[in-house]
GROMACS .gro file of N, CA and C in nm:
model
  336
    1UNK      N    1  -3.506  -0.592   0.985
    1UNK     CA    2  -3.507  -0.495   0.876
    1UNK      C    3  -3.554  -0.567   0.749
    2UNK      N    4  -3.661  -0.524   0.709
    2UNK     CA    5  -3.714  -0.557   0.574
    2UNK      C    6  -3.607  -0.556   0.447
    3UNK      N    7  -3.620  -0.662   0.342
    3UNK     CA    8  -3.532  -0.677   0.235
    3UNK      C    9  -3.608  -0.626   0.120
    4UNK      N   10  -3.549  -0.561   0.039
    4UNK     CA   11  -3.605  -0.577  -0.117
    4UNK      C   12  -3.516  -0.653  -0.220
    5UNK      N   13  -3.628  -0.782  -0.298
    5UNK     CA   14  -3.595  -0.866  -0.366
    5UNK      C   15  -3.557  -0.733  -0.495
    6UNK      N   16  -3.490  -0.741  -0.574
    6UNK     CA   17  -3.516  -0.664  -0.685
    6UNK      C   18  -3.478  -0.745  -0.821
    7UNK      N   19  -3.582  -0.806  -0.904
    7UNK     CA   20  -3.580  -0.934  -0.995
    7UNK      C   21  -3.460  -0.872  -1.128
    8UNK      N   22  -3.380  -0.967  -1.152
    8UNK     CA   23  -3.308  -0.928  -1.289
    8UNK      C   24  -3.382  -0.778  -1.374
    9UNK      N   25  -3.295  -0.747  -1.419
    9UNK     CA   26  -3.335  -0.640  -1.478
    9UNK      C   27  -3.197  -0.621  -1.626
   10UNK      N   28  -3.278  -0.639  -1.769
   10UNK     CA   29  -3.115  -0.682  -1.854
   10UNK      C   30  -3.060  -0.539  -1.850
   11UNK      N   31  -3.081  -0.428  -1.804
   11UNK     CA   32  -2.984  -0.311  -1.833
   11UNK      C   33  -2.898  -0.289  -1.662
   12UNK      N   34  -3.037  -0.304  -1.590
   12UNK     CA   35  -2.981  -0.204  -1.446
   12UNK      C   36  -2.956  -0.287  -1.336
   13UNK      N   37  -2.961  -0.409  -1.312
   13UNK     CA   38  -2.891  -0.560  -1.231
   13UNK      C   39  -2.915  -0.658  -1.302
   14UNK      N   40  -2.821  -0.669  -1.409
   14UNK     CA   41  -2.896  -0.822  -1.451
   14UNK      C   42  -2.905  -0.932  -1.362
   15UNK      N   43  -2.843  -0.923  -1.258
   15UNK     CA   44  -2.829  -1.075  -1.229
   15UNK      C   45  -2.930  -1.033  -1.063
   16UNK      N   46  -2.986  -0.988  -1.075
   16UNK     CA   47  -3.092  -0.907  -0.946
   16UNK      C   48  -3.009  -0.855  -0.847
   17UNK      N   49  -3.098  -0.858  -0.758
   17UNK     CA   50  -3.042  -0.835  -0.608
   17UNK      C   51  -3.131  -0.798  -0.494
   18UNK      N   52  -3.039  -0.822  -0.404
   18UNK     CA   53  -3.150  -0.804  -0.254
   18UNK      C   54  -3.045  -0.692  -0.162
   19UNK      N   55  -3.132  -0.578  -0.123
   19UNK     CA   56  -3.121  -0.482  -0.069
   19UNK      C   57  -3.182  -0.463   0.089
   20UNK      N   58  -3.088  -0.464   0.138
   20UNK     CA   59  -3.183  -0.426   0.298
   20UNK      C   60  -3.242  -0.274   0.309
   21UNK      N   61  -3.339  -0.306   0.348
   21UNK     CA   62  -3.441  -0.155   0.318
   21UNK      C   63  -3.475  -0.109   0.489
   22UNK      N   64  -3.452  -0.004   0.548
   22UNK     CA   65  -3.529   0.042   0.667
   22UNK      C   66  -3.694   0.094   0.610
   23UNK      N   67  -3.747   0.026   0.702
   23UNK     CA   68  -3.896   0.110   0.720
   23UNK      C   69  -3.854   0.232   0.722
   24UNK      N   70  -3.990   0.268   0.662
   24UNK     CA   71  -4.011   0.449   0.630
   24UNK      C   72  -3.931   0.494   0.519
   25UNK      N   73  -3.885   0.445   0.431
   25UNK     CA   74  -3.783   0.460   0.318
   25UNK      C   75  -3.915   0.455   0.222
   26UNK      N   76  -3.879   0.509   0.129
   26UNK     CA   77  -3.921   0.497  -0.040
   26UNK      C   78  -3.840   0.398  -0.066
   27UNK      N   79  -3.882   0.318  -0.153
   27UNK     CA   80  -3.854   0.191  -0.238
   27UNK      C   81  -3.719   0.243  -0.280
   28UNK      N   82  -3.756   0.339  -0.380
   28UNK     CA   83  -3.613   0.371  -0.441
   28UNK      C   84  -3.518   0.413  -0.372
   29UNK      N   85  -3.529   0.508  -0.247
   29UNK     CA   86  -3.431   0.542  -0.172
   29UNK      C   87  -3.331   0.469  -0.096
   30UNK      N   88  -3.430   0.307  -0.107
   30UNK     CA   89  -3.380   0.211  -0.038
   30UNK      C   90  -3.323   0.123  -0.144
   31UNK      N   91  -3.348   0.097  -0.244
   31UNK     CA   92  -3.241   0.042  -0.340
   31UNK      C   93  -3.116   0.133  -0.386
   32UNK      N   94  -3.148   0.275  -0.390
   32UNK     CA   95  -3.033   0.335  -0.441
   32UNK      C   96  -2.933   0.317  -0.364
   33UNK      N   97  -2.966   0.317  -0.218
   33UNK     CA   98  -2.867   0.309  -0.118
   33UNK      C   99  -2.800   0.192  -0.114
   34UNK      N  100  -2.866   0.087  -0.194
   34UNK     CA  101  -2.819  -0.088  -0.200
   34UNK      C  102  -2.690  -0.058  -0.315
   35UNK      N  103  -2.694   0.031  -0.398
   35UNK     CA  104  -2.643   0.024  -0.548
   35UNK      C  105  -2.683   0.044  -0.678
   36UNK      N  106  -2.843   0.045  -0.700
   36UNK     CA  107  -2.917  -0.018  -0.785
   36UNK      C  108  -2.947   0.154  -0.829
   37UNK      N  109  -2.940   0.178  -0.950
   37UNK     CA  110  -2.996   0.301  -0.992
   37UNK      C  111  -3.128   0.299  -1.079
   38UNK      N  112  -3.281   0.337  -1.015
   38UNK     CA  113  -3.375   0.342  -1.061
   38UNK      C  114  -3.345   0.471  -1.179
   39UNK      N  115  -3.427   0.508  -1.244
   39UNK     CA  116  -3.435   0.644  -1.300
   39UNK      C  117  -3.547   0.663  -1.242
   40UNK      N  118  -3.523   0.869  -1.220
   40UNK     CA  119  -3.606   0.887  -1.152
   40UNK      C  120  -3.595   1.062  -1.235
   41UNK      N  121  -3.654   1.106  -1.349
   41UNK     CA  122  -3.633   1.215  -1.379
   41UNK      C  123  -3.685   1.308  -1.340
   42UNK      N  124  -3.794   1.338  -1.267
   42UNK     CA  125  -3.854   1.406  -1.184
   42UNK      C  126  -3.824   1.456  -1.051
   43UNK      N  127  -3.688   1.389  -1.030
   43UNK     CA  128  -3.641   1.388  -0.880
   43UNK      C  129  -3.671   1.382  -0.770
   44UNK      N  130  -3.811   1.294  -0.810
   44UNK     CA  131  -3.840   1.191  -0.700
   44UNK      C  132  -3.986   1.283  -0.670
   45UNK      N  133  -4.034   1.399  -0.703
   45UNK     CA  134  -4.109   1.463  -0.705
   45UNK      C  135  -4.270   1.396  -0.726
   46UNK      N  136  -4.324   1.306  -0.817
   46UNK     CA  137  -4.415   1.247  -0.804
   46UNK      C  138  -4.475   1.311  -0.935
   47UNK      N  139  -4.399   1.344  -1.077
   47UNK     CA  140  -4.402   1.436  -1.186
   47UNK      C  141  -4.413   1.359  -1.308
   48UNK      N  142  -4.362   1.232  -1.278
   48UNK     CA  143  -4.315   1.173  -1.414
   48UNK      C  144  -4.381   0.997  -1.330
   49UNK      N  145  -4.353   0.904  -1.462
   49UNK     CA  146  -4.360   0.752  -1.444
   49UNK      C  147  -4.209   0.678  -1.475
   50UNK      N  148  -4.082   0.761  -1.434
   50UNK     CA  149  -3.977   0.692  -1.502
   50UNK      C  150  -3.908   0.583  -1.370
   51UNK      N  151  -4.007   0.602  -1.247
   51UNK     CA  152  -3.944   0.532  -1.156
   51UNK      C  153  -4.046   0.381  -1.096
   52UNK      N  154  -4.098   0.380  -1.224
   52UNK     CA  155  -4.216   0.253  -1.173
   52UNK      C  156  -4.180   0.127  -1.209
   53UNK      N  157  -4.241   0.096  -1.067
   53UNK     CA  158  -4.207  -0.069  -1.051
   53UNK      C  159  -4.359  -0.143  -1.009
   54UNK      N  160  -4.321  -0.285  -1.044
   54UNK     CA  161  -4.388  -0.360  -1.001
   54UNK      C  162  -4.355  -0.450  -0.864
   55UNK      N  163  -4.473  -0.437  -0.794
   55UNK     CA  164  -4.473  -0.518  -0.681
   55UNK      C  165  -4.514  -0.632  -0.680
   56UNK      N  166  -4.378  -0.730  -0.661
   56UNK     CA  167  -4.432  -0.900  -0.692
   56UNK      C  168  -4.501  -0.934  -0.582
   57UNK      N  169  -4.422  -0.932  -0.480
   57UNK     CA  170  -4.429  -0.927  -0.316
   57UNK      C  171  -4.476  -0.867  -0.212
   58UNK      N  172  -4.564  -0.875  -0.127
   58UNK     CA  173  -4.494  -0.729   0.028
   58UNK      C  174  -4.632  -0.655  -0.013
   59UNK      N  175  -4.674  -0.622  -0.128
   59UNK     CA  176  -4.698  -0.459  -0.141
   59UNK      C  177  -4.814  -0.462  -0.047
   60UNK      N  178  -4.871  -0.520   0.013
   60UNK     CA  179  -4.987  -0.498   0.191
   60UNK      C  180  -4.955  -0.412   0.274
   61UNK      N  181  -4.776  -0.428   0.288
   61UNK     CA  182  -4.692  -0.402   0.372
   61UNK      C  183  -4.653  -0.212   0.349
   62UNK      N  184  -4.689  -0.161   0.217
   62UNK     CA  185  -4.668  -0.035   0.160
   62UNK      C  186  -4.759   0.047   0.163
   63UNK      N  187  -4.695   0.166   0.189
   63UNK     CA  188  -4.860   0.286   0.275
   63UNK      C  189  -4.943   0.269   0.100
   64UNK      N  190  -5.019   0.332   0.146
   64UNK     CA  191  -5.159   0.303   0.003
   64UNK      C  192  -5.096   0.447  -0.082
   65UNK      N  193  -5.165   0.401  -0.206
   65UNK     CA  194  -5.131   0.529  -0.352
   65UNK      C  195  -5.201   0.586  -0.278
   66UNK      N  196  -5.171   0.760  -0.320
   66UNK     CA  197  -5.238   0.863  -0.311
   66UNK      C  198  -5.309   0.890  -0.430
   67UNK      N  199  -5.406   0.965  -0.479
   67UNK     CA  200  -5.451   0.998  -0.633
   67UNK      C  201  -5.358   1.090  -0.721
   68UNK      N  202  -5.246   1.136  -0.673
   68UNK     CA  203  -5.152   1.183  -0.740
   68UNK      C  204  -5.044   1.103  -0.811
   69UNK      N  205  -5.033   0.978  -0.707
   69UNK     CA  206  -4.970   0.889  -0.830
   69UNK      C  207  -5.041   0.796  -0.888
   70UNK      N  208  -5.164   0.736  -0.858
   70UNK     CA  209  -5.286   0.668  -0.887
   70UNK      C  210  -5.268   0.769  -1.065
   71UNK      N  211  -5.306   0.886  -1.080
   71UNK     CA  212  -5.319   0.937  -1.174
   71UNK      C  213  -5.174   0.966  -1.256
   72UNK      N  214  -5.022   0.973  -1.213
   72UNK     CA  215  -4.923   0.952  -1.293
   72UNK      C  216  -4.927   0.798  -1.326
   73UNK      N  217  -4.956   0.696  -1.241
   73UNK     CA  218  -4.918   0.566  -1.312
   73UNK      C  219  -5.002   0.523  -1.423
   74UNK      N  220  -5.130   0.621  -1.452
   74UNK     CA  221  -5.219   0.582  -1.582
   74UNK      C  222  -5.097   0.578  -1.686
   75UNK      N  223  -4.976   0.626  -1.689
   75UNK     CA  224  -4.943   0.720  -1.798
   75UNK      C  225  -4.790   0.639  -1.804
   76UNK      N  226  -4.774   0.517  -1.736
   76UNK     CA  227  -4.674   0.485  -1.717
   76UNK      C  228  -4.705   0.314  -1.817
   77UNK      N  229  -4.597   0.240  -1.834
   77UNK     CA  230  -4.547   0.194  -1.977
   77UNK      C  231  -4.563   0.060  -1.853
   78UNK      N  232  -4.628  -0.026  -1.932
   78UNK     CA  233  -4.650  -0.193  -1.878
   78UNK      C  234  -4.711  -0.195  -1.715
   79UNK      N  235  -4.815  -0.088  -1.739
   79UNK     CA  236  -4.896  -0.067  -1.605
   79UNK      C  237  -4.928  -0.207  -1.560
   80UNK      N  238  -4.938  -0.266  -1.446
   80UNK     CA  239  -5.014  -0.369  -1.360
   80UNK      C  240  -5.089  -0.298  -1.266
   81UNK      N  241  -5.152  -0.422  -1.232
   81UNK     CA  242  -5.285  -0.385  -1.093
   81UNK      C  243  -5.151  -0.357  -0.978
   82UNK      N  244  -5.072  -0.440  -0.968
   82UNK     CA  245  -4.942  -0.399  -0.857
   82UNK      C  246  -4.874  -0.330  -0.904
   83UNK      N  247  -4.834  -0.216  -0.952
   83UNK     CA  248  -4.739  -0.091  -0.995
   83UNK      C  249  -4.749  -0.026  -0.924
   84UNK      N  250  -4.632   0.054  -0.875
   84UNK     CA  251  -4.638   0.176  -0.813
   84UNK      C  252  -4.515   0.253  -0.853
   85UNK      N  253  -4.539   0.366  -0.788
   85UNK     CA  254  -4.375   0.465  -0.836
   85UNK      C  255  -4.325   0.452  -0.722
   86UNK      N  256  -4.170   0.434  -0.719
   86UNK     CA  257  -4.111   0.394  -0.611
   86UNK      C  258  -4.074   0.499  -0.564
   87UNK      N  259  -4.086   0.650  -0.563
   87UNK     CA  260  -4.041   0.720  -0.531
   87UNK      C  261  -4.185   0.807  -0.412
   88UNK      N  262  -4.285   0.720  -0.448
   88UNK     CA  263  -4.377   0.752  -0.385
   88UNK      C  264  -4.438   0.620  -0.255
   89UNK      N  265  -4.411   0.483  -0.268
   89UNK     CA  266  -4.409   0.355  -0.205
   89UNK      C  267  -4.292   0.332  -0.093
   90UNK      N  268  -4.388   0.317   0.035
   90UNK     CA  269  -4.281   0.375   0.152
   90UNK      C  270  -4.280   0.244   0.187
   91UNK      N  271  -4.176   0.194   0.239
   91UNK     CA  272  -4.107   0.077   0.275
   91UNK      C  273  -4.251   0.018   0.430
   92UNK      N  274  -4.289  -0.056   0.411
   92UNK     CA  275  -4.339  -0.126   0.583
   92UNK      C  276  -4.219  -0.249   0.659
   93UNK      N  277  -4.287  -0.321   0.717
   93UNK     CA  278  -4.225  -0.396   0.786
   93UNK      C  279  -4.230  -0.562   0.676
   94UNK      N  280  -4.244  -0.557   0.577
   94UNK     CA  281  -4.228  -0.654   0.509
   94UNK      C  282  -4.134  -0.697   0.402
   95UNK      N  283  -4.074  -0.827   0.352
   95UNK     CA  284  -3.973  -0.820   0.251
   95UNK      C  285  -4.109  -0.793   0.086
   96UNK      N  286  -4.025  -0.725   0.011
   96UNK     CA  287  -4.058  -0.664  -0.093
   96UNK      C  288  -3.997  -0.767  -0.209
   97UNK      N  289  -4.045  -0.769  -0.287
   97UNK     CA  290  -3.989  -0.861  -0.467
   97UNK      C  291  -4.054  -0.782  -0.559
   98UNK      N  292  -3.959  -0.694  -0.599
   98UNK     CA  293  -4.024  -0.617  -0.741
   98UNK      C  294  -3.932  -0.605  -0.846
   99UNK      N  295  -4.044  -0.596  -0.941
   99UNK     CA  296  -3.949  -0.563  -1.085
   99UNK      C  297  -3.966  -0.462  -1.124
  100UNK      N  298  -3.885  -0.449  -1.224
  100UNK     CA  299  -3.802  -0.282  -1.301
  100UNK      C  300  -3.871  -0.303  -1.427
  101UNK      N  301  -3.978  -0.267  -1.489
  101UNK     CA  302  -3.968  -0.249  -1.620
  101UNK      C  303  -3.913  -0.220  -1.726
  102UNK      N  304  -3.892  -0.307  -1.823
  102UNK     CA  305  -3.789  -0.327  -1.927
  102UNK      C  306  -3.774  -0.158  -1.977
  103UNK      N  307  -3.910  -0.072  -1.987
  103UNK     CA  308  -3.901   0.052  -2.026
  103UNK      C  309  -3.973   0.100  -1.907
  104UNK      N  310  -3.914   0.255  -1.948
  104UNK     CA  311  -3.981   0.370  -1.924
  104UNK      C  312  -4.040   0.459  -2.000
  105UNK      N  313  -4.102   0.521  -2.007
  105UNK     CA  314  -4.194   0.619  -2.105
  105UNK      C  315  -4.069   0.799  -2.051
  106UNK      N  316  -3.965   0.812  -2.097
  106UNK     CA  317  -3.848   0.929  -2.095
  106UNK      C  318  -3.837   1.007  -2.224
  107UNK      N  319  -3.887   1.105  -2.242
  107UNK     CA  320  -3.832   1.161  -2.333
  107UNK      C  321  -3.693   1.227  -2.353
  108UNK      N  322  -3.575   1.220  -2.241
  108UNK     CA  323  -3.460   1.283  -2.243
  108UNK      C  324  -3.430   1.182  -2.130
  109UNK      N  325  -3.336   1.107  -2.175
  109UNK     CA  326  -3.281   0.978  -2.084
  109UNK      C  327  -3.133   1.030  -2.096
  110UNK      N  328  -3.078   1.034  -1.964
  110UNK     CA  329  -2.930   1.035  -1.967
  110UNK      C  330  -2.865   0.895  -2.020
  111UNK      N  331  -2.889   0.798  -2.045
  111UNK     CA  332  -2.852   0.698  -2.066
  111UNK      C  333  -2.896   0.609  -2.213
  112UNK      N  334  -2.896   0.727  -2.308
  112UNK     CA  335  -2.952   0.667  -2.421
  112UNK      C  336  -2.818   0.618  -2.462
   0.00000   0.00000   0.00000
């Protein structure tokens, strides 16, 4: 079973963590289930950029963007060439290392 590294993050793990992930999972579905609460205000819908991460690791191992999130991640806050929305990035057979961006681009954050 594939792991996800998930690098410090100062609000939502500071001190990281590693999550065992089943294939065929969304990224996030598979950290939430570890503990780790992404935001995801769109509800996972593929609507918003509040659930993007960067892929340090693995990401070969993750089915390819579609142009639906190809075109939400223009719009998302400390874009990389490895970003994806985790609510759209399906787990493969590989260990994963990603980070949480310090922000999100939210206009109504439960957690202000």
């Amino acid at each position: 079973m594939p792991q996800i590294i998930v690098l410090p993050h100062e609000e939502i793990c500071p001190e990281g963590a590693v999550v065992e992930a089943e294939s065929g999972l969304t990224i996030i579905d598979a950290v939430q289930a570890g503990g780790i609460e992404i935001e995801h205000a769109c509800e996972k819908s593929c609507a918003c950029t509040t659930c993007h991460v960067i892929v340090r690791e693995g990401g070969e191992s993750l089915n390819e963007a579609e142009e639906t999130e190809e075109d939400m991640l223009d719009k998302a806050w400390g874009l990389e060439p490895d970003s994806r929305l985790s609510c759209q990035a399906i787990v493969g057979d590989k260990d994963l290392v990603i980070e949480i961006p310090k922000y999100t681009i939210n206009m109504v954050s439960e957690n202000h």
